[in-house]
CSV table of C-alpha atoms and ligand atoms in Angstrom, one decimal:
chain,number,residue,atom,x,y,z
O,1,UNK,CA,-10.4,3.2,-16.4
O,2,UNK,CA,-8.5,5.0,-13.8
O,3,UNK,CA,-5.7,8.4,-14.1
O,4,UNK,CA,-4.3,8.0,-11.1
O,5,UNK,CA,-4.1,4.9,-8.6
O,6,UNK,CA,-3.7,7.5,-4.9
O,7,UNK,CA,-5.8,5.3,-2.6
O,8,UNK,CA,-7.1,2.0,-3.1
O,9,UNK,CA,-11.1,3.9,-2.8
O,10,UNK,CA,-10.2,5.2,-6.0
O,11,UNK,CA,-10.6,1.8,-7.4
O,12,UNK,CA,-14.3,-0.2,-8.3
O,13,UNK,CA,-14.4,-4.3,-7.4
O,14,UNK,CA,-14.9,-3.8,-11.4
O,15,UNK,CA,-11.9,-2.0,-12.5
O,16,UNK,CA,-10.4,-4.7,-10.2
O,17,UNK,CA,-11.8,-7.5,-12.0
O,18,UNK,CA,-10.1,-6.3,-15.4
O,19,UNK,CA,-6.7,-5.7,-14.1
O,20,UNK,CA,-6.4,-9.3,-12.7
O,21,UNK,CA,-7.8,-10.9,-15.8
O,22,UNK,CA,-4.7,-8.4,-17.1
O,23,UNK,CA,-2.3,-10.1,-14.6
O,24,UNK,CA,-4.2,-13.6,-15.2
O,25,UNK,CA,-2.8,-13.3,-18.8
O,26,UNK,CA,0.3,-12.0,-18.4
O,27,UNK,CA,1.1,-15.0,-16.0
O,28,UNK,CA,-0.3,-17.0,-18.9
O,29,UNK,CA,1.2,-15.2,-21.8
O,30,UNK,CA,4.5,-13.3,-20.9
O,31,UNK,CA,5.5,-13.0,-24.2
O,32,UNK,CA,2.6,-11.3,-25.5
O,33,UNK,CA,3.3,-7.9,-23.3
O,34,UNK,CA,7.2,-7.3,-24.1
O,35,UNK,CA,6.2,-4.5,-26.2
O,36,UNK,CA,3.0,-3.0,-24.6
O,37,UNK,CA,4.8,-0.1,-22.8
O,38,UNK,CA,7.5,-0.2,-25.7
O,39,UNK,CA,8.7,3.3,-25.9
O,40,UNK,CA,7.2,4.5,-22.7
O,41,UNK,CA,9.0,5.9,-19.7
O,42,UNK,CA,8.3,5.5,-15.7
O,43,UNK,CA,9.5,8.0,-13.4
O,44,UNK,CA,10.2,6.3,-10.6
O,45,UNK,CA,10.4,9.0,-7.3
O,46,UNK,CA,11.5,7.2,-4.5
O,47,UNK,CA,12.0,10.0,-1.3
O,48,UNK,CA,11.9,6.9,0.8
O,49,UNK,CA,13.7,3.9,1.5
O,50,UNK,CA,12.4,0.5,-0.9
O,51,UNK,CA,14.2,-2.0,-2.4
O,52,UNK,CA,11.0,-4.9,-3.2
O,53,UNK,CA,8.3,-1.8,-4.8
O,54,UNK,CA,11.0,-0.1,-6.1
O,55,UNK,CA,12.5,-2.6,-8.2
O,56,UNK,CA,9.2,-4.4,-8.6
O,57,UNK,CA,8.2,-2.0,-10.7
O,58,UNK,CA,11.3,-1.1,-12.6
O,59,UNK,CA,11.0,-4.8,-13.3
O,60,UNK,CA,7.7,-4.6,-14.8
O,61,UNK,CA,8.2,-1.9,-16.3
O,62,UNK,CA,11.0,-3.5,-18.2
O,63,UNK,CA,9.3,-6.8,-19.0
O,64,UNK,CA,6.6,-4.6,-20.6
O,65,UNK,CA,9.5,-2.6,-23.2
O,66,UNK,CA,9.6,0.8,-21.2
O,67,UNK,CA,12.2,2.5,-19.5
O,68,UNK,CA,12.7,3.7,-16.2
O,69,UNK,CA,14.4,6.7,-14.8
O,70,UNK,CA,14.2,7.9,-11.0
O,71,UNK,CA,16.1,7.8,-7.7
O,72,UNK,CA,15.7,6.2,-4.1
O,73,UNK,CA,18.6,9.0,-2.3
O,74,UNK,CA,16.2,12.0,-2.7
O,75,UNK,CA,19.9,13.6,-2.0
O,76,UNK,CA,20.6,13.4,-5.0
O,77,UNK,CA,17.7,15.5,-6.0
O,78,UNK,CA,16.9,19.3,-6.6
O,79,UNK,CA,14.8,18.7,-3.6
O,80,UNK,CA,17.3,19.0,-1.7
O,81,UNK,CA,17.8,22.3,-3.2
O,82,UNK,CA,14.5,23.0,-2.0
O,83,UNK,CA,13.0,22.7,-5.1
O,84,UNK,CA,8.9,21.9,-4.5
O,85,UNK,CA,7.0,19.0,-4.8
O,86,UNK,CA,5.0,20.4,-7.4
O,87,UNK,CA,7.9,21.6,-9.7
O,88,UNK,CA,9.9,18.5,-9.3
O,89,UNK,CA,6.4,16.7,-10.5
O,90,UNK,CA,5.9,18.7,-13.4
O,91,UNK,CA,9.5,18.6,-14.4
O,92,UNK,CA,9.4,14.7,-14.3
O,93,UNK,CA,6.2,14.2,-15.7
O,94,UNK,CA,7.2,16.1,-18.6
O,95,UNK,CA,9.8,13.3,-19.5
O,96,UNK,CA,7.4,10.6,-18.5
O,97,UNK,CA,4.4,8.6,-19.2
O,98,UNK,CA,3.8,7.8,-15.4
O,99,UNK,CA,5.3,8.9,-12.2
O,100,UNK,CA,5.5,6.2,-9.3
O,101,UNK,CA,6.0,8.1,-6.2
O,102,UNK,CA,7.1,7.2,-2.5
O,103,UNK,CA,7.4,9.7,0.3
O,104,UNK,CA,7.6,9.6,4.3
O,105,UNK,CA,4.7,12.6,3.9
O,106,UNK,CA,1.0,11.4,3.7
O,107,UNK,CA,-0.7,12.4,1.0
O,108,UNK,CA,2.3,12.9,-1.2
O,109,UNK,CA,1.0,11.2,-4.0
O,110,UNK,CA,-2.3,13.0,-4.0
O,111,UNK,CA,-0.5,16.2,-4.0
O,112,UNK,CA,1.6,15.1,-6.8
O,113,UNK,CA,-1.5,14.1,-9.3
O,114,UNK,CA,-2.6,17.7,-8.3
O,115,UNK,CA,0.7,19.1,-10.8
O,116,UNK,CA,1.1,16.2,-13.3
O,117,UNK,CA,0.4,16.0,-16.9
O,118,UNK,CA,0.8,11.9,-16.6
O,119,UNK,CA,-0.9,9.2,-14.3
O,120,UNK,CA,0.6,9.3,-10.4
O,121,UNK,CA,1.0,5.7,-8.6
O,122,UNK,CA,1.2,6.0,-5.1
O,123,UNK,CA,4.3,3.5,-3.9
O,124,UNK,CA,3.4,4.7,0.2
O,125,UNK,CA,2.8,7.5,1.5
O,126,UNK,CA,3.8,8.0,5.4
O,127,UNK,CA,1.5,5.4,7.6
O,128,UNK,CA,-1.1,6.1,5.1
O,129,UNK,CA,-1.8,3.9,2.2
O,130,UNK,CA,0.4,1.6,-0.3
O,131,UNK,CA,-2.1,1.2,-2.6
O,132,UNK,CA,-0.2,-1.6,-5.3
O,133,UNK,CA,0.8,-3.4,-2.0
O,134,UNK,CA,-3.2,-4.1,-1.6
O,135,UNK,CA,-2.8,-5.0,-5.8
O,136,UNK,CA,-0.2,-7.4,-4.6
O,137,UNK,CA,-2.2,-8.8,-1.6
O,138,UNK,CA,-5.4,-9.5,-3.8
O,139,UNK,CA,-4.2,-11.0,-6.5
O,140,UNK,CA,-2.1,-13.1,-4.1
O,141,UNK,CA,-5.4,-14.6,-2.3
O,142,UNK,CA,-7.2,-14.8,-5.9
O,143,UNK,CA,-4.5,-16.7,-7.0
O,144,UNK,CA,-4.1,-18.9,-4.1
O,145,UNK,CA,-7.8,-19.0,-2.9
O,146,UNK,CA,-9.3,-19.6,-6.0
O,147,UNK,CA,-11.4,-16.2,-4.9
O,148,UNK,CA,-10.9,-13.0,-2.7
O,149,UNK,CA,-14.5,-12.7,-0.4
O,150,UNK,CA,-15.8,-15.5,2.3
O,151,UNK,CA,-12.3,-15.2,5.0
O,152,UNK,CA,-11.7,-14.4,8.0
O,153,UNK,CA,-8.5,-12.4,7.7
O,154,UNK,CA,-6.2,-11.6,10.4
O,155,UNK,CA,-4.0,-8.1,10.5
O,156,UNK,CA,-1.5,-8.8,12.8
O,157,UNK,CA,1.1,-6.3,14.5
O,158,UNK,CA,2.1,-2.7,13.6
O,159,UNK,CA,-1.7,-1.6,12.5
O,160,UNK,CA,-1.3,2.1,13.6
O,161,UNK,CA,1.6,3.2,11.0
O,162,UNK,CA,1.2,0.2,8.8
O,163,UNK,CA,0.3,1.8,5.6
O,164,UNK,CA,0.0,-1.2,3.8
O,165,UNK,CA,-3.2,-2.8,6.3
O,166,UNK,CA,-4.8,0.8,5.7
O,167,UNK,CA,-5.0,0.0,1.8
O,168,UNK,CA,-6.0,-3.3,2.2
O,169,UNK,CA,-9.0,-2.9,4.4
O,170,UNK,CA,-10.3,-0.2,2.2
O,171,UNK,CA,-9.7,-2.8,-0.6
O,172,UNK,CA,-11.7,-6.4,1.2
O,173,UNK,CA,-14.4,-4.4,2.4
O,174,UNK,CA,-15.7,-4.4,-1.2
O,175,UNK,CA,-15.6,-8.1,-1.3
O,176,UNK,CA,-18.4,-10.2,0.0
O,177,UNK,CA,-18.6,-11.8,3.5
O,178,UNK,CA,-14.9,-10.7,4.7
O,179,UNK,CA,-14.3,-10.8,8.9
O,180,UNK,CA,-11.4,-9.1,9.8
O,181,UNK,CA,-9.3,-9.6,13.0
O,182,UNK,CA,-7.4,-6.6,14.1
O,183,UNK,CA,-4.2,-8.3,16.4
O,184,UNK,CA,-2.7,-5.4,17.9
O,185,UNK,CA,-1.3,-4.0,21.1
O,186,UNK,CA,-3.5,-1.0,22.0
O,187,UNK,CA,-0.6,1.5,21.1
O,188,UNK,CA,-0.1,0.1,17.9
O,189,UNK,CA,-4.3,0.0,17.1
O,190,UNK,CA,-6.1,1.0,13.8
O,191,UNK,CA,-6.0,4.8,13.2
O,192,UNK,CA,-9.2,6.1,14.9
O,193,UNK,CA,-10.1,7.7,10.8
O,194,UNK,CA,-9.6,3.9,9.8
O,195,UNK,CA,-11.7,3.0,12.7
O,196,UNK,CA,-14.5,4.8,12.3
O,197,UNK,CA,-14.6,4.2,8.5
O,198,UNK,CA,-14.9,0.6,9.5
O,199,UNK,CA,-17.4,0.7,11.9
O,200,UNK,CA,-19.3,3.4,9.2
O,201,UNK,CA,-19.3,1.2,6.2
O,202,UNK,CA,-20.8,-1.9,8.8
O,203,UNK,CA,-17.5,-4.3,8.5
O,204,UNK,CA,-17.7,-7.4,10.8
O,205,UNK,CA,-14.4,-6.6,12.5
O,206,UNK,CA,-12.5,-7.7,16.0
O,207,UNK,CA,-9.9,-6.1,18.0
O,208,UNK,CA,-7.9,-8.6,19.8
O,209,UNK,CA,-4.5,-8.4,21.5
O,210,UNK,CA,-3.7,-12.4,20.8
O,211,UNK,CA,-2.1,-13.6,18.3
O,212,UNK,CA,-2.1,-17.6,19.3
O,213,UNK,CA,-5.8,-17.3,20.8
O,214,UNK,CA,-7.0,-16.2,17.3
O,215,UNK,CA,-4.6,-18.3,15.0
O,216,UNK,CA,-7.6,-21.2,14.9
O,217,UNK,CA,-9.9,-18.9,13.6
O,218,UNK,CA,-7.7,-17.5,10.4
O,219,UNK,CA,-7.9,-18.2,7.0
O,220,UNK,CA,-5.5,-16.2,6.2
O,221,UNK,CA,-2.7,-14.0,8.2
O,222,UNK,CA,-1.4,-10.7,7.2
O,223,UNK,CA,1.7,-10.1,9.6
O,224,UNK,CA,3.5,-7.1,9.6
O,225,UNK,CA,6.5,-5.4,10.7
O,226,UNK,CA,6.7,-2.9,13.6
O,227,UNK,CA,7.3,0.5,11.7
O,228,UNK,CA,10.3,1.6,13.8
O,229,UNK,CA,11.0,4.7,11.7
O,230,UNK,CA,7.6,6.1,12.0
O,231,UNK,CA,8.0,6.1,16.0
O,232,UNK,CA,8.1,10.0,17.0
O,233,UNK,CA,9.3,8.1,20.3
O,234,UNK,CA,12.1,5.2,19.6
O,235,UNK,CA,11.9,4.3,23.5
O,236,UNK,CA,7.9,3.5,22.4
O,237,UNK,CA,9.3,1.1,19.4
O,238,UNK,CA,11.6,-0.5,22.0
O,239,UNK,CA,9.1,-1.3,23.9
O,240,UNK,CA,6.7,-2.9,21.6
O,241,UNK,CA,9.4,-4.7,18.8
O,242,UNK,CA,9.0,-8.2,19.0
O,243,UNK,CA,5.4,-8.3,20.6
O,244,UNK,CA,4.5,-11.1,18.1
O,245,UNK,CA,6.5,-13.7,16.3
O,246,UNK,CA,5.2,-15.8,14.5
O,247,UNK,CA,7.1,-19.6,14.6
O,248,UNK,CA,6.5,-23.1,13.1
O,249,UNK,CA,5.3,-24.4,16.4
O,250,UNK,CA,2.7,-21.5,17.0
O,251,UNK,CA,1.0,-22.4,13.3
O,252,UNK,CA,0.6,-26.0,15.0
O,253,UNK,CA,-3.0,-24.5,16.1
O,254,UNK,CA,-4.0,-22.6,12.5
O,255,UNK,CA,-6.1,-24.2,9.7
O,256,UNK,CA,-4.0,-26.2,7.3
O,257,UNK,CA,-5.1,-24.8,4.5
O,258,UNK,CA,-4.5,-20.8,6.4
O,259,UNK,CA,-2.3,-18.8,3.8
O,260,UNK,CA,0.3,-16.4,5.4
O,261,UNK,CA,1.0,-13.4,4.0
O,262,UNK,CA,4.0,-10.4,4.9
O,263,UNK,CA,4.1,-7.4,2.5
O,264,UNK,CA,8.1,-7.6,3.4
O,265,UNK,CA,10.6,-6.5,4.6
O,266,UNK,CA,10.4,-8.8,7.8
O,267,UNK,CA,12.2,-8.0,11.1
O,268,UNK,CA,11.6,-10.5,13.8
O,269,UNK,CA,8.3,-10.9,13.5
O,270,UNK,CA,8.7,-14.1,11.4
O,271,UNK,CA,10.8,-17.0,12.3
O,272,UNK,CA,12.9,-18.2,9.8
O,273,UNK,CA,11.3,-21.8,10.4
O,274,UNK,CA,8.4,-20.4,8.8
O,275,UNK,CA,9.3,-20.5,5.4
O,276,UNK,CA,9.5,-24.2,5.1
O,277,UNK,CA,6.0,-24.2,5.9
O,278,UNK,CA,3.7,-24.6,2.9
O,279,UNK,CA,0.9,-21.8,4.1
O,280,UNK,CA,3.9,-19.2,3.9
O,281,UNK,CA,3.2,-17.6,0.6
O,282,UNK,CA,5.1,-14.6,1.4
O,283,UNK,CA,7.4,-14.9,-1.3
O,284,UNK,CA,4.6,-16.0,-4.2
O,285,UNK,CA,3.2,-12.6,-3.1
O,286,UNK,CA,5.9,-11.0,-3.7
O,287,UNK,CA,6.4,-12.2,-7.3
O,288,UNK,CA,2.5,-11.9,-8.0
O,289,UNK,CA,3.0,-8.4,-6.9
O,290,UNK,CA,5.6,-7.5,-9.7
O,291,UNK,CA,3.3,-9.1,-12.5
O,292,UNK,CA,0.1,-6.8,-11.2
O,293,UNK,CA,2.3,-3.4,-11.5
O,294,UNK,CA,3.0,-4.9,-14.9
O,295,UNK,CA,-0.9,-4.8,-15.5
O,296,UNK,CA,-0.9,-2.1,-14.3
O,297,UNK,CA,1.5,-0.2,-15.5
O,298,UNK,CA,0.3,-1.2,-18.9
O,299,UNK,CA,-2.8,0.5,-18.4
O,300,UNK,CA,-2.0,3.4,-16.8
O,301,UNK,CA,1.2,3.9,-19.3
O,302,UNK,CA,-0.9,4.0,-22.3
O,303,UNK,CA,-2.9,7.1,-21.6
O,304,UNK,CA,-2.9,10.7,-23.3
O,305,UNK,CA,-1.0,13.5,-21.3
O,306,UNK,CA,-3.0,15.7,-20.0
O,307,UNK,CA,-3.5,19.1,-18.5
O,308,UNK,CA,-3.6,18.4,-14.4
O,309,UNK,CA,-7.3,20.1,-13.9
O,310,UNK,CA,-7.3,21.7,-9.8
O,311,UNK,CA,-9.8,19.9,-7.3
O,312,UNK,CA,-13.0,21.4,-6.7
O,313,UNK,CA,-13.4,20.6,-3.1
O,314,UNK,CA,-10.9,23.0,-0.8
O,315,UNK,CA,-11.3,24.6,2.5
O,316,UNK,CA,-8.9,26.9,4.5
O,317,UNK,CA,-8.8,24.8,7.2
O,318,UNK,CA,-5.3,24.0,7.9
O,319,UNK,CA,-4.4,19.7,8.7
O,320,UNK,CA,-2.4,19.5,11.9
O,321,UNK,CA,-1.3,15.8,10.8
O,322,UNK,CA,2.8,17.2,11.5
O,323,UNK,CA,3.4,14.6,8.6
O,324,UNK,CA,0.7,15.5,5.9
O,325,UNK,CA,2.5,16.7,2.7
O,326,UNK,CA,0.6,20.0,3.1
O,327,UNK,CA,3.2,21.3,6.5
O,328,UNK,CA,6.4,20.8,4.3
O,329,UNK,CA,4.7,22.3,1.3
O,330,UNK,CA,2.8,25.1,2.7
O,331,UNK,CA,1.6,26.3,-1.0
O,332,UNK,CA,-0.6,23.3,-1.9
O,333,UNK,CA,-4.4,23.9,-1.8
O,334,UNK,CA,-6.2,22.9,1.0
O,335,UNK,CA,-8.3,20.1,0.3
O,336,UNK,CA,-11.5,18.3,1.5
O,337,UNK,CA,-12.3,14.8,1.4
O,338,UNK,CA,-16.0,14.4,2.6
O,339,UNK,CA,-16.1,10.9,3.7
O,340,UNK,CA,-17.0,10.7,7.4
O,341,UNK,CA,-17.7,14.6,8.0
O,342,UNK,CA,-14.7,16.8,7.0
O,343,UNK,CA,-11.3,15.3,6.7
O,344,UNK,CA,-7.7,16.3,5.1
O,345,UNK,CA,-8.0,15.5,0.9
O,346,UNK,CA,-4.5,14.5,1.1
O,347,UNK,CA,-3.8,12.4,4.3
O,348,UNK,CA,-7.8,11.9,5.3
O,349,UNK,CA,-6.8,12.5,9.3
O,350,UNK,CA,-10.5,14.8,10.5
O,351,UNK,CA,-10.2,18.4,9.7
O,352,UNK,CA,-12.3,19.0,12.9
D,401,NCD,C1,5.9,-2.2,3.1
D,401,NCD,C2,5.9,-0.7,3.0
D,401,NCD,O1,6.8,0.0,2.5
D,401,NCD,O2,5.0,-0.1,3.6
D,401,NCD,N1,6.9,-2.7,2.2
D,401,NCD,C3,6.6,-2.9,0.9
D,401,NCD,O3,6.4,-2.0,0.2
D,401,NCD,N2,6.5,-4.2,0.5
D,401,NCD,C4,5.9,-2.7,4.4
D,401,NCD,C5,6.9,-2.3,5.4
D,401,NCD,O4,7.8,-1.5,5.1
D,401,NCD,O5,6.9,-2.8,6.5
């Protein structure tokens, strides 16, 4: 059982196991969850643009019996009034049974659990992890693989301030036997903190700037968009949008059996002509992705409120990430996250 889901590290191949024999039934048995989050609410905090996780899991929330209150125009919002993130989380989290939280600032959700009395989702946090999108992703190849370990996965495109490849490398590296193929330009390259986790932990991993030279090798192909609104330099996004595309004729040289996967939204790194193609699962994904926030949600939904109790491990070093939660909300404890020497507890950039 888990209080919070922040990063995907929080969560054993164990607990995993359960919540997709959760999802396993609920694809089975619909009708036997309309009532398992009946009289339950989800706060749903959306300080960042989403349509797909937003309504994904207003949707599951609803197939389960709850309700569903929130926003996606933070505008609208007392924080605009300059209210904190901590009061505006124990406000809403006294009319809730779970918050769901999105924000442009990395370690929002983390900062969040820190003040509520309910369990805190993290729905993307800045370039730093989108924890149900990695739900979504593994129960996607489960489904479609018939298992999750023994692939060689390609990560293609925007791998720097792709939140959602950050998640899911922490997630396959506790499957067996998984190669992973980093396909990026060298600006847009793994996170050096990502790097160095990898390389710690001993995953067989490539860096490779081709897309087409390492299509053969794939079984399946994450492709992602270029983040353009986490450029500090828009002249820098100019440069590198449309440095892949994937099209029909280029999947002439992948395995026929190679399952393609997109969390979504697409710009132009995907041809339209490869939808028709039956390794594009990008839209399965995206259903299996609602029916795993219902599993979870029904979990999560279901537990007692309870007193937020403060982290024991803080430092006074200051994080210079300019877009960790702790520089717009200069009051929240400073804390330490040990893996890998000393790095931020809330955006895990190195403290040193
Ligand atoms: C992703 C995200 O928000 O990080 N979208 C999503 O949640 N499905 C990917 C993206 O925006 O490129």
């Amino acid at each position: 059982m888990i209080r919070n889901l922040i990063r995907i590290e929080d969560v054993t191949t164990q607990w995993w196991d359960g919540l997709y024999s959760t999802f396993c039934d609920i694809l089975e048995h619909p009708n036997d969850y309309v009532d398992a989050c009946r009289g339950k609410v989800m706060a749903s905090l959306f300080f960042e643009p989403s349509t797909r996780t937003s309504f994904s899991f207003q949707s599951a929330m609803q197939r389960l019996g709850g309700g569903v209150f929130g926003f996606t125009d933070p505008a609208t919002t007392s924080a605009s009034k300059g209210e904190t993130l901590a009061d505006t989380i124990r406000v809403v989290s006294a009319y809730s049974d779970a918050v769901v939280i999105r924000s442009k600032l990395e370690g929002a959700a983390q900062a969040a659990a820190l003040y509520s009395t309910v369990p805190v989702v993290n729905a993307g946090d800045g370039g730093h992890q989108h924890p149900t999108q990695t739900l979504t992703d593994l129960a996607t190849i489960a489904q479609l693989r018939g298992k999750i370990g023994g692939i060689t996965i390609g990560l293609c495109g925007d791998l720097k301030y792709g939140r959602t490849v950050h998640s899911l490398v922490m997630a396959l590296e506790k499957f067996d036997n998984v190669r992973f193929v980093l396909i990026t330009p060298p600006e847009l390259k793994m996170p050096d903190y990502m790097l160095d986790h990898m390389r710690r932990t001993g995953q067989n991993f490539t860096e490779v700037t081709s897309l087409e030279d390492t299509l053969p090798e794939l079984d399946v192909l994450y492709m992602t968009r270029i983040q353009r609104e986490r450029f500090p330099d828009y002249n820098d996004y100019l440069r590198l949008r449309g440095v892949y595309v994937l099209t029909k004729d280029k999947l002439r040289a992948a395995k026929s059996d190679m399952t393609i996967l997109h969390p979504l939204p697409r710009y132009d790194e995907m041809g339209y002509d490869v939808d028709d193609d039956p390794r594009a699962k990008y839209f399965d994904q995206v259903r299996y992705g609602m029916l795993i926030r219902m599993a979870l949600l029904a979990n999560l939904c279901n537990q007692k409120r309870e007193t937020p109790h403060s982290h024991p491990l803080t430092t006074n070093i200051n994080c210079t990430n300019p877009i960790c939660v702790t520089s717009a909300e200069p009051y929240l404890p400073r804390l330490l996250s040990l893996e890998g020497g000393q790095s931020c507890g809330y955006c895990d950039k190195s403290l040193i």
